[in-house]
Coordinates of C-alpha atoms in Angstrom, one line a residue:
X14 CA -114.2 -135.1 -102.1
X15 CA -112.9 -132.0 -103.5
X16 CA -113.4 -128.8 -101.4
X17 CA -116.9 -127.2 -102.3
X18 CA -117.0 -123.2 -101.5
X19 CA -120.1 -121.0 -101.4
X20 CA -120.3 -117.6 -100.0
X21 CA -116.8 -118.0 -98.5
X22 CA -117.6 -121.3 -96.7
X23 CA -115.8 -124.2 -97.4
X24 CA -117.1 -127.8 -96.9
X25 CA -114.6 -130.8 -97.1
X26 CA -115.5 -134.2 -97.6
X27 CA -115.3 -134.8 -93.9
X28 CA -118.0 -132.4 -93.4
X29 CA -117.2 -131.3 -89.8
X30 CA -120.2 -130.1 -88.3
X31 CA -120.3 -126.9 -86.6
X32 CA -121.1 -126.8 -83.0
X33 CA -124.9 -126.3 -82.4
X34 CA -125.6 -122.8 -81.4
X35 CA -126.3 -121.6 -77.9
X36 CA -128.9 -119.5 -78.1
X37 CA -129.4 -119.0 -74.2
X38 CA -131.2 -116.1 -72.4
X39 CA -129.9 -114.5 -69.0
X40 CA -132.4 -116.4 -66.8
X41 CA -130.6 -117.0 -63.4
X42 CA -132.2 -119.0 -60.8
X43 CA -134.3 -120.6 -63.4
X44 CA -134.3 -124.0 -64.4
X45 CA -137.0 -124.9 -67.0
X46 CA -135.9 -128.5 -67.3
X47 CA -136.7 -129.3 -63.6
X48 CA -139.8 -127.5 -64.2
X49 CA -141.3 -129.8 -66.8
X50 CA -139.6 -132.9 -65.9
X51 CA -141.9 -135.7 -65.9
X52 CA -144.9 -134.3 -67.7
X53 CA -146.5 -135.9 -70.4
X54 CA -146.8 -134.8 -73.9
X55 CA -150.5 -133.3 -73.3
X56 CA -149.0 -131.8 -70.2
X57 CA -146.0 -130.0 -72.1
X58 CA -148.3 -128.8 -74.8
X59 CA -150.6 -127.4 -72.4
X60 CA -147.6 -125.4 -70.8
X61 CA -146.5 -124.3 -74.2
X62 CA -150.0 -123.3 -75.1
X63 CA -150.3 -121.3 -71.9
X64 CA -147.0 -119.8 -72.7
X65 CA -147.9 -118.9 -76.0
X66 CA -151.1 -117.2 -75.0
X67 CA -149.3 -115.2 -72.5
X68 CA -146.8 -114.1 -75.0
X69 CA -149.5 -113.2 -77.6
X70 CA -151.6 -111.0 -75.1
X71 CA -148.6 -109.2 -73.8
X72 CA -146.3 -109.3 -76.5
X73 CA -146.1 -105.2 -76.9
X74 CA -145.3 -104.8 -73.2
X75 CA -143.1 -107.8 -73.0
X76 CA -140.8 -107.0 -75.7
X77 CA -140.9 -102.9 -75.0
X78 CA -139.0 -104.0 -72.0
X79 CA -136.2 -105.5 -73.6
X80 CA -132.7 -104.4 -74.4
X81 CA -131.4 -104.5 -78.2
X82 CA -129.1 -107.3 -77.5
X83 CA -132.4 -108.8 -75.2
X84 CA -134.6 -108.9 -78.4
X85 CA -131.6 -110.3 -80.8
X86 CA -131.5 -113.2 -78.0
X87 CA -135.3 -113.7 -78.0
X88 CA -135.0 -113.7 -81.9
X89 CA -132.4 -116.2 -82.0
X90 CA -134.1 -118.6 -79.3
X91 CA -137.5 -118.1 -80.6
X92 CA -136.2 -119.4 -84.2
X93 CA -134.2 -122.3 -82.4
X94 CA -137.7 -123.6 -80.6
X95 CA -139.6 -123.4 -83.7
X96 CA -136.9 -125.5 -85.8
X97 CA -136.6 -128.1 -82.7
X98 CA -140.4 -128.4 -82.8
X99 CA -139.9 -129.8 -86.3
X100 CA -138.5 -133.2 -84.6
X101 CA -141.6 -133.7 -82.6
X102 CA -143.9 -133.0 -85.5
X103 CA -141.9 -135.5 -87.6
X104 CA -142.2 -137.9 -84.9
X105 CA -145.9 -137.2 -84.6
X106 CA -146.5 -137.7 -88.3
X107 CA -144.8 -140.7 -88.4
X108 CA -146.8 -142.1 -85.2
X109 CA -150.1 -140.9 -86.6
X110 CA -149.6 -142.6 -90.1
X111 CA -148.0 -145.9 -88.7
X112 CA -150.8 -146.3 -86.4
X113 CA -153.5 -145.4 -89.2
X114 CA -155.1 -143.0 -86.4
X115 CA -156.3 -140.9 -89.4
X116 CA -159.1 -143.4 -90.0
X117 CA -160.4 -142.9 -86.3
X118 CA -160.9 -138.9 -87.8
X119 CA -162.5 -140.3 -90.7
X120 CA -159.9 -139.4 -93.1
X121 CA -158.4 -141.9 -95.9
X122 CA -154.7 -140.7 -95.2
X123 CA -152.4 -139.0 -93.3
X124 CA -152.2 -136.3 -96.0
X125 CA -155.7 -135.5 -96.1
X126 CA -155.8 -135.7 -92.3
X127 CA -153.1 -132.7 -92.2
X128 CA -154.3 -131.1 -95.2
X129 CA -158.3 -130.8 -94.3
X130 CA -158.6 -132.2 -91.0
X131 CA -156.0 -129.8 -89.6
X132 CA -156.5 -127.2 -92.3
X133 CA -153.0 -126.9 -93.1
X134 CA -153.6 -127.0 -96.9
X135 CA -151.9 -129.5 -99.3
X136 CA -148.6 -127.7 -99.6
X137 CA -147.8 -127.1 -96.0
X138 CA -149.2 -131.1 -95.5
X139 CA -146.7 -132.2 -98.0
X140 CA -144.0 -130.2 -96.3
X141 CA -144.8 -132.0 -93.0
X142 CA -144.4 -135.5 -95.1
X143 CA -141.2 -134.7 -96.3
X144 CA -139.7 -133.3 -93.3
X145 CA -141.1 -136.5 -91.4
X146 CA -139.7 -138.9 -94.0
X147 CA -136.3 -136.8 -93.9
X148 CA -135.7 -136.5 -90.3
X149 CA -138.0 -138.8 -88.8
X150 CA -137.3 -142.3 -87.2
X151 CA -139.3 -144.5 -89.4
X152 CA -140.5 -147.8 -88.5
X153 CA -139.3 -151.1 -90.0
X154 CA -141.3 -154.1 -90.6
X155 CA -140.0 -155.9 -87.5
X156 CA -141.3 -153.0 -85.3
X157 CA -138.1 -151.2 -84.5
X158 CA -137.1 -147.7 -85.3
X159 CA -134.7 -147.0 -88.0
X160 CA -131.9 -144.1 -88.0
X161 CA -133.5 -140.8 -89.8
X162 CA -133.0 -141.1 -93.8
X163 CA -131.0 -137.9 -93.8
X164 CA -129.2 -138.3 -90.4
X165 CA -127.1 -135.0 -90.2
X166 CA -129.5 -133.2 -91.2
X167 CA -132.1 -134.7 -88.5
X168 CA -129.3 -133.7 -85.6
X169 CA -128.9 -130.1 -87.2
X170 CA -132.9 -129.8 -87.0
X171 CA -132.7 -131.4 -83.3
X172 CA -130.0 -128.6 -82.4
X173 CA -132.2 -125.9 -83.7
X174 CA -129.6 -125.2 -86.5
X175 CA -131.9 -126.0 -89.1
X176 CA -135.6 -126.0 -90.3
X177 CA -138.1 -127.5 -92.2
X178 CA -137.0 -125.3 -95.2
X179 CA -133.3 -126.7 -94.8
X180 CA -134.9 -130.3 -94.9
X181 CA -136.8 -129.5 -98.0
X182 CA -133.5 -128.4 -99.7
X183 CA -131.5 -131.3 -98.9
X184 CA -134.2 -133.8 -99.5
X185 CA -134.6 -131.9 -103.1
X186 CA -130.6 -132.5 -103.8
X187 CA -130.7 -136.1 -102.3
X188 CA -133.3 -136.8 -104.7
X189 CA -131.3 -135.5 -107.7
X190 CA -128.0 -137.6 -107.2
X191 CA -127.9 -140.3 -109.4
X192 CA -128.7 -144.0 -108.9
X193 CA -124.8 -144.8 -109.7
X194 CA -123.7 -142.5 -106.7
X195 CA -122.3 -144.9 -103.8
X196 CA -123.7 -145.2 -100.4
X197 CA -120.6 -143.8 -99.0
X198 CA -120.4 -140.8 -101.4
X199 CA -124.1 -140.2 -100.2
X200 CA -123.6 -140.2 -96.6
X201 CA -120.9 -137.7 -97.4
X202 CA -123.2 -135.4 -99.6
X203 CA -126.1 -135.2 -96.9
X204 CA -123.6 -134.6 -94.2
X205 CA -121.9 -131.4 -96.3
X206 CA -125.4 -130.3 -97.0
X207 CA -126.4 -130.4 -93.4
X208 CA -123.2 -128.4 -92.4
X209 CA -124.4 -126.0 -95.0
X210 CA -128.0 -126.0 -93.5
X211 CA -126.6 -125.0 -90.1
X212 CA -124.8 -121.7 -91.5
X213 CA -126.7 -120.5 -94.5
X214 CA -130.4 -120.0 -95.7
X215 CA -132.3 -122.8 -97.6
X216 CA -131.7 -121.0 -101.0
X217 CA -127.9 -121.2 -100.3
X218 CA -128.0 -124.7 -99.3
X219 CA -129.5 -125.6 -102.6
X220 CA -126.5 -123.8 -104.3
X221 CA -124.3 -126.0 -102.3
X222 CA -126.2 -128.9 -103.3
X223 CA -126.0 -128.0 -106.8
X224 CA -122.0 -127.7 -106.5
X225 CA -122.0 -131.3 -105.3
X226 CA -124.1 -132.6 -107.9
X227 CA -121.7 -130.8 -110.4
X228 CA -118.8 -132.8 -108.6
X229 CA -120.2 -136.0 -108.5
X230 CA -121.5 -136.0 -112.2
X231 CA -119.9 -133.2 -113.9
X232 CA -121.0 -134.5 -117.6
X233 CA -124.1 -136.0 -116.7
X234 CA -123.1 -139.3 -117.7
X235 CA -124.0 -141.2 -114.4
X236 CA -127.7 -140.5 -114.7
X237 CA -129.4 -143.4 -116.3
X238 CA -132.8 -144.3 -117.8
X239 CA -133.8 -145.3 -114.4
X240 CA -133.1 -141.9 -112.9
X241 CA -135.2 -140.3 -115.7
X242 CA -138.0 -142.6 -115.4
X243 CA -138.2 -142.0 -111.8
X244 CA -138.2 -138.4 -112.1
X245 CA -140.8 -137.6 -115.2
X246 CA -143.6 -135.6 -114.6
X247 CA -146.1 -133.7 -116.3
X248 CA -148.6 -131.4 -113.9
X249 CA -151.2 -129.0 -114.8
X250 CA -150.8 -126.1 -112.0
X251 CA -154.0 -124.6 -110.6
X252 CA -155.8 -121.7 -112.8
X253 CA -155.2 -118.4 -111.7
X254 CA -157.5 -115.4 -111.4
X255 CA -157.6 -115.0 -115.1
X256 CA -158.2 -119.0 -115.6
X257 CA -155.0 -119.4 -117.1
X258 CA -152.9 -122.4 -116.1
X259 CA -149.2 -122.9 -115.6
X260 CA -147.6 -126.4 -116.7
X261 CA -145.0 -128.2 -114.7
X262 CA -143.1 -131.0 -116.4
X263 CA -140.1 -132.9 -116.7
X264 CA -139.9 -134.8 -119.9
X265 CA -137.8 -137.9 -120.7
X266 CA -135.7 -137.6 -123.8
X267 CA -138.0 -139.8 -125.6
X268 CA -141.0 -137.8 -125.1
X269 CA -139.2 -134.5 -125.7
X270 CA -138.0 -135.9 -129.0
X271 CA -141.3 -136.9 -130.0
X272 CA -143.0 -133.5 -129.0
X273 CA -140.6 -131.5 -131.3
X274 CA -141.4 -133.3 -134.2
X275 CA -145.1 -133.1 -133.9
X276 CA -144.8 -129.2 -132.6
X277 CA -142.4 -128.8 -135.5
X278 CA -145.2 -129.7 -137.9
X279 CA -148.6 -128.5 -136.3
X280 CA -146.9 -125.1 -134.6
X281 CA -145.2 -124.0 -138.1
X282 CA -146.1 -120.3 -138.9
X283 CA -149.9 -120.1 -140.4
X284 CA -150.8 -123.4 -139.5
X285 CA -153.5 -124.1 -136.7
X286 CA -154.4 -120.2 -135.8
X287 CA -157.4 -119.6 -134.2
X288 CA -157.3 -116.1 -134.9
X289 CA -157.3 -116.6 -138.7
X290 CA -160.4 -118.6 -140.2
X291 CA -158.4 -119.3 -143.5
X292 CA -155.6 -121.0 -141.5
X293 CA -154.9 -124.8 -142.3
X294 CA -155.5 -126.8 -139.5
X295 CA -153.4 -129.9 -138.4
X296 CA -149.9 -130.8 -139.6
X297 CA -148.0 -128.6 -142.3
X298 CA -147.0 -131.9 -143.9
X299 CA -150.5 -133.4 -144.4
X300 CA -151.2 -134.6 -147.7
X301 CA -153.2 -132.3 -150.1
X302 CA -152.1 -128.9 -148.4
X303 CA -151.7 -126.3 -150.8
X304 CA -148.5 -124.5 -150.1
X305 CA -149.7 -121.4 -151.5
X306 CA -152.5 -121.1 -148.9
X307 CA -150.0 -122.0 -146.3
X308 CA -147.6 -119.4 -147.4
X309 CA -150.3 -116.9 -147.4
X310 CA -151.5 -117.6 -143.7
X311 CA -148.1 -117.8 -142.7
X312 CA -147.6 -113.9 -143.8
X313 CA -150.9 -113.1 -141.8
X314 CA -149.5 -114.8 -138.9
X315 CA -148.0 -112.7 -136.0
X316 CA -148.1 -114.9 -133.2
X317 CA -144.7 -115.7 -131.3
X318 CA -143.3 -119.4 -131.2
X319 CA -144.9 -119.8 -127.6
X320 CA -148.5 -118.7 -129.0
X321 CA -148.4 -121.2 -131.9
X322 CA -147.4 -123.9 -129.8
X323 CA -149.9 -123.0 -127.5
X324 CA -152.4 -123.3 -130.6
X325 CA -150.7 -126.6 -131.9
X326 CA -151.5 -128.3 -128.8
X327 CA -154.9 -127.0 -128.8
X328 CA -155.2 -128.3 -132.2
X329 CA -154.0 -131.9 -131.1
X330 CA -156.4 -132.0 -128.5
X331 CA -159.2 -131.4 -131.0
X332 CA -157.9 -134.3 -133.2
X333 CA -157.4 -136.5 -130.2
X334 CA -161.1 -135.8 -128.9
X335 CA -162.4 -136.3 -132.6
X336 CA -160.7 -139.6 -132.7
X337 CA -162.2 -140.8 -129.3
X338 CA -164.3 -144.0 -129.2
X339 CA -167.6 -144.4 -127.9
X340 CA -167.7 -144.5 -123.7
X341 CA -168.8 -147.1 -121.5
X342 CA -172.7 -146.4 -121.3
X343 CA -172.4 -145.6 -117.2
X344 CA -169.4 -143.1 -117.9
X345 CA -169.0 -139.5 -118.8
X346 CA -168.0 -139.4 -122.4
X347 CA -164.4 -138.9 -123.1
X348 CA -165.2 -135.6 -124.6
X349 CA -165.7 -132.1 -123.4
X350 CA -168.7 -131.8 -121.1
X351 CA -169.8 -128.5 -119.9
X352 CA -172.6 -127.3 -117.0
X353 CA -173.6 -123.6 -117.3
X354 CA -176.5 -121.8 -116.0
X355 CA -179.5 -120.4 -118.4
X356 CA -178.9 -116.9 -116.8
X357 CA -175.1 -117.1 -117.6
X358 CA -175.7 -118.3 -121.0
X359 CA -178.2 -116.0 -122.1
X360 CA -175.9 -113.1 -121.1
X361 CA -172.7 -114.8 -122.4
X362 CA -171.0 -114.1 -119.0
X363 CA -169.8 -116.1 -116.2
X364 CA -168.2 -119.1 -115.7
X365 CA -169.0 -122.7 -116.6
X366 CA -167.6 -125.9 -115.4
X367 CA -166.2 -128.9 -117.0
X368 CA -166.1 -132.5 -115.9
X369 CA -162.6 -132.4 -115.5
X370 CA -162.8 -129.5 -113.1
X371 CA -161.7 -126.8 -115.2
X372 CA -163.3 -123.5 -115.2
X373 CA -164.2 -121.6 -118.7
X374 CA -165.5 -118.3 -119.4
X375 CA -169.2 -118.8 -121.1
X376 CA -168.0 -116.2 -123.6
X377 CA -165.3 -118.6 -124.8
X378 CA -167.8 -121.7 -124.3
X379 CA -170.3 -120.3 -126.7
X380 CA -167.5 -119.5 -129.2
X381 CA -166.2 -123.1 -128.8
X382 CA -169.6 -124.5 -129.2
X383 CA -170.2 -122.4 -132.3
X384 CA -167.0 -123.5 -133.8
X385 CA -166.6 -127.5 -132.9
X386 CA -169.7 -128.7 -131.8
X387 CA -171.8 -130.8 -134.2
X388 CA -174.8 -131.2 -132.1
X389 CA -176.2 -130.1 -128.6
X390 CA -178.4 -132.2 -126.4
X391 CA -180.9 -130.6 -124.0
X392 CA -181.0 -132.5 -121.0
X393 CA -184.3 -132.0 -119.0
X394 CA -187.4 -133.6 -117.5
X395 CA -189.0 -133.7 -120.5
X396 CA -186.4 -135.7 -122.4
X397 CA -187.9 -139.0 -121.3
X398 CA -184.4 -140.0 -120.0
X399 CA -184.9 -142.6 -117.0
X400 CA -183.3 -141.0 -113.7
X401 CA -185.1 -143.6 -111.2
X402 CA -183.9 -147.0 -111.6
X403 CA -184.6 -148.6 -107.9
X404 CA -182.9 -151.9 -107.6
X405 CA -183.1 -152.9 -111.4
X406 CA -179.5 -151.8 -111.9
X407 CA -176.4 -151.0 -109.7
X408 CA -174.7 -148.7 -112.3
X409 CA -176.0 -145.1 -112.9
X410 CA -176.8 -144.7 -116.6
X411 CA -175.0 -141.7 -118.7
X412 CA -178.2 -139.4 -118.1
X413 CA -178.0 -140.2 -113.9
X414 CA -174.5 -138.9 -114.3
X415 CA -174.8 -136.1 -116.3
X416 CA -177.5 -135.0 -113.7
X417 CA -175.3 -135.3 -111.2
X418 CA -172.4 -133.6 -112.7
X419 CA -174.9 -130.7 -112.9
X420 CA -175.0 -130.5 -109.1
X421 CA -171.9 -131.9 -107.8
X422 CA -169.4 -130.9 -110.4
X423 CA -167.1 -133.2 -108.6
X424 CA -166.4 -135.4 -105.7
X425 CA -168.8 -134.6 -102.7
X426 CA -166.7 -135.6 -99.9
X427 CA -165.6 -132.2 -97.5
X428 CA -162.6 -130.9 -99.1
X429 CA -161.8 -133.3 -101.7
X430 CA -160.8 -131.7 -105.1
X431 CA -161.4 -134.7 -107.6
X432 CA -163.2 -133.4 -110.6
X433 CA -166.4 -135.2 -111.7
X434 CA -164.8 -137.4 -114.5
X435 CA -162.6 -139.2 -111.9
X436 CA -165.8 -139.9 -109.6
X437 CA -168.2 -143.0 -109.1
X438 CA -171.9 -142.8 -108.6
X439 CA -171.8 -143.1 -104.7
X440 CA -175.0 -144.7 -103.3
X441 CA -177.0 -143.5 -100.3
X442 CA -177.7 -145.8 -98.3
X443 CA -174.9 -148.4 -99.9
X444 CA -176.3 -151.0 -102.7
X445 CA -175.0 -153.5 -100.4
X446 CA -177.6 -152.1 -97.6
X447 CA -180.3 -152.4 -100.0
X448 CA -179.7 -148.7 -101.6
X449 CA -181.2 -147.8 -104.9
X450 CA -180.1 -146.4 -108.2
X451 CA -182.3 -143.5 -108.0
X452 CA -181.0 -139.8 -108.6
X453 CA -182.0 -138.4 -105.5
X454 CA -180.0 -141.2 -103.7
X455 CA -176.7 -140.8 -105.6
X456 CA -173.9 -138.4 -105.4
X457 CA -170.5 -138.4 -107.1
X458 CA -167.5 -139.8 -104.9
X459 CA -164.0 -140.3 -106.1
X460 CA -162.9 -143.9 -105.5
X461 CA -161.4 -143.6 -102.0
X462 CA -164.0 -141.5 -100.6
X463 CA -166.5 -144.2 -101.8
X464 CA -164.6 -146.9 -100.1
X465 CA -164.3 -144.9 -96.9
X466 CA -168.2 -144.9 -96.5
X467 CA -169.4 -147.4 -93.7
X468 CA -171.2 -148.0 -90.7
X469 CA -168.1 -148.4 -88.1
X470 CA -166.1 -146.1 -86.7
X471 CA -162.8 -145.1 -88.8
X472 CA -165.5 -144.7 -91.8
X473 CA -167.7 -141.7 -93.2
X474 CA -171.5 -141.7 -93.6
X475 CA -173.2 -139.9 -96.0
X476 CA -177.1 -138.7 -97.2
X477 CA -178.5 -136.6 -99.4
X478 CA -179.8 -133.4 -97.2
X479 CA -183.1 -132.6 -96.9
X480 CA -182.6 -129.4 -94.4
X481 CA -180.9 -126.2 -94.0
X482 CA -178.8 -124.2 -96.9
X483 CA -177.4 -127.6 -98.1
X484 CA -180.8 -129.3 -98.8
X485 CA -180.5 -131.5 -101.9
X486 CA -176.6 -131.9 -101.6
X487 CA -174.7 -134.8 -100.3
X488 CA -173.6 -134.4 -96.6
X489 CA -170.7 -136.5 -95.1
X490 CA -169.5 -136.9 -91.4
X491 CA -167.3 -139.5 -89.6
X492 CA -169.2 -142.2 -88.2
X493 CA -170.0 -142.2 -84.3
X494 CA -168.4 -138.7 -83.7
X495 CA -172.1 -136.6 -83.5
X496 CA -170.6 -134.0 -85.7
X497 CA -172.7 -131.8 -88.0
X498 CA -172.9 -133.1 -91.9
X499 CA -170.5 -131.2 -93.9
X500 CA -170.7 -130.9 -97.8
X501 CA -168.1 -129.7 -100.3
X502 CA -167.8 -126.2 -101.3
X503 CA -164.5 -126.6 -103.2
X504 CA -166.7 -126.9 -106.5
X505 CA -169.2 -124.4 -105.4
X506 CA -167.1 -121.0 -104.1
X507 CA -170.6 -119.2 -104.8
X508 CA -172.0 -120.8 -101.8
X509 CA -169.3 -119.3 -99.6
X510 CA -171.4 -116.0 -99.7
X511 CA -174.9 -116.9 -98.1
X512 CA -177.5 -114.6 -98.6
X513 CA -177.6 -112.2 -95.7
X514 CA -181.3 -111.6 -95.9
X515 CA -181.7 -115.4 -95.3
X516 CA -182.8 -116.0 -91.7
X517 CA -184.0 -119.4 -90.5
X518 CA -187.6 -119.7 -89.5
X519 CA -188.6 -120.5 -85.9
X520 CA -187.9 -124.6 -85.5
X521 CA -186.3 -124.9 -89.1
X522 CA -183.6 -127.6 -89.0
X523 CA -180.2 -126.7 -89.9
X524 CA -176.9 -128.5 -90.8
X525 CA -176.1 -128.2 -86.9
X526 CA -179.5 -129.4 -85.7
X527 CA -180.6 -131.8 -88.5
X528 CA -181.7 -135.5 -88.2
X529 CA -178.8 -137.4 -87.6
X530 CA -179.8 -140.7 -89.2
X531 CA -179.5 -141.6 -92.6
X532 CA -182.9 -143.6 -93.2
X533 CA -184.5 -143.7 -96.5
X534 CA -187.7 -142.2 -95.6
X535 CA -189.2 -141.8 -99.0
X536 CA -192.7 -142.9 -99.8
X537 CA -193.5 -145.7 -102.2
X538 CA -194.8 -144.0 -104.9
X539 CA -194.7 -143.8 -108.8
X540 CA -194.0 -140.3 -109.2
X541 CA -191.0 -138.3 -108.2
X542 CA -190.0 -139.4 -104.5
X543 CA -188.8 -137.9 -101.3
X544 CA -188.4 -134.2 -100.3
X545 CA -184.8 -134.2 -101.6
X546 CA -184.3 -131.1 -103.4
X547 CA -182.7 -131.8 -106.8
X548 CA -181.5 -128.7 -108.7
X549 CA -183.6 -128.3 -111.9
X550 CA -181.8 -130.4 -114.4
X551 CA -183.3 -128.3 -117.4
X552 CA -180.5 -126.2 -116.7
X553 CA -178.0 -128.5 -117.3
X554 CA -176.5 -128.2 -120.8
X555 CA -174.7 -131.5 -122.3
X556 CA -171.9 -129.8 -124.7
X557 CA -170.1 -132.8 -126.0
X558 CA -167.2 -132.0 -128.8
X559 CA -167.3 -134.5 -131.3
X560 CA -165.5 -133.4 -134.5
X561 CA -166.0 -135.8 -137.4
X562 CA -163.1 -137.9 -137.5
X563 CA -163.1 -139.3 -140.9
X564 CA -161.7 -136.5 -142.8
X565 CA -158.0 -134.9 -142.4
X566 CA -157.0 -134.2 -138.9
X567 CA -158.0 -130.9 -137.9
X568 CA -161.1 -130.9 -140.3
X569 CA -164.6 -130.9 -138.4
X570 CA -168.0 -131.1 -139.5
X571 CA -169.6 -127.4 -139.5
X572 CA -171.8 -126.8 -136.3
X573 CA -175.2 -126.1 -136.5
X574 CA -176.2 -122.6 -135.4
X575 CA -177.9 -122.6 -132.2
X576 CA -180.0 -119.9 -130.1
X577 CA -181.9 -120.2 -126.7
X578 CA -185.6 -119.9 -126.8
X579 CA -187.1 -120.3 -123.3
X580 CA -184.1 -121.9 -121.7
X581 CA -183.7 -124.7 -124.4
X582 CA -181.1 -125.2 -127.0
X583 CA -182.6 -124.8 -130.4
X584 CA -180.7 -126.0 -133.5

């Protein structure tokens, strides 16, 4: 291999690693190894916890007594300790995963246990997984432990010279190596990256890695279609405070070529301009388009290229929705469905929620409805829709799913962020346990959480709560653990601000003291059953974008004007 030089440091193909740093503190007569010899992992963590408590409680006084050199030594030793801890954390992650311990805690994956059970969050849980996969000793099918995938990097972490961020940087570079790179070249490249991790910060390790990639594949010819297909991705990032979303994508050459052709026609200057009512809709090369009309629209068009391409994508989505076929009767339509309160709708303020989990300002929703929606359906108790099916049918109707969407907005399992469009109608109790398909015994649940519902340890039990501030909503808890019922607030952030004036009455059950069983205690009556408080379904507004697909692309039927009278849509 050639020599790679970054920031004045050279890395040869032998990748001779530097000796591990020995950040030692002056502690004469104190033998820490003897002190902790023979302790179990739990006892070692107890010692560590006691140490951290004292360091935290007396930090100011302890540090004030140190000299400048002493502080530098503490900093170095502290960081080494943090880095070495990654080795134990990786081993713990692998053991939890291999033994399926997450199921005992009522979670469906190791990732969910770390992200939501341990409250680390999705990003940190993902980082723990990446670190474990890189430096951990994974188990083989035969039971023995394998060498870490990033062997040299694992040694650097064990020495306290590299941390989790370094592992992430090395992993990213190694994943970019083309499939045609030989095993020996991969080993050498990883050793060079590990050597860089001992000396440089994670960003500089990435620079070194890019130099290695450039040397191994200088003209990009080693990458084949397998590499491109492996790395293809298209992800919508979370909405920001302005409700805007970034897109993170890596497109294959074929998709890029197709997208460029489409955008060339749909994003032509003057086409699909939402600010110009006379702007032509659809593609610029569609038959029958008057060139004079397009030229006049182009003169009025002040949008940037990025804005035109955004508007072209929106017009393409309108066209695709117009061509959508009829959905299955038990599913939410493959069209735009939004729930919004009467109050927000009347004042044209606030936020509505779509079935895909997107938040949309009500002011934009009203304009959207006026421009593209040919009909607006009222869903209320007066519509005659059947919401109680008993044992007559296992599958929820579209009317029931719309009512569930108004209440749940997404999966009801605690911490789950799966939007409602990807959920199933979950029975409580299960259909196999004589459950009924009634609206007050159903809840939205993603496929994984629906399958995790059960009656044995390692599963979750669920019920529609009839007590406390979450009455009428679905509660979950691990089977046999005696914990309180938990509802999902991910789709209901407004519930994080409880009414300060609300004080439970004497003897009133709460989420902590409520009944632990999930027995169906409804009376057998012909009217609305049970004391489950369902939200007023008259507040549900089914907003369906169904443009006429019979005309040219981009042409839609004119929406009927509407207004609100006594909380109802009136055409």
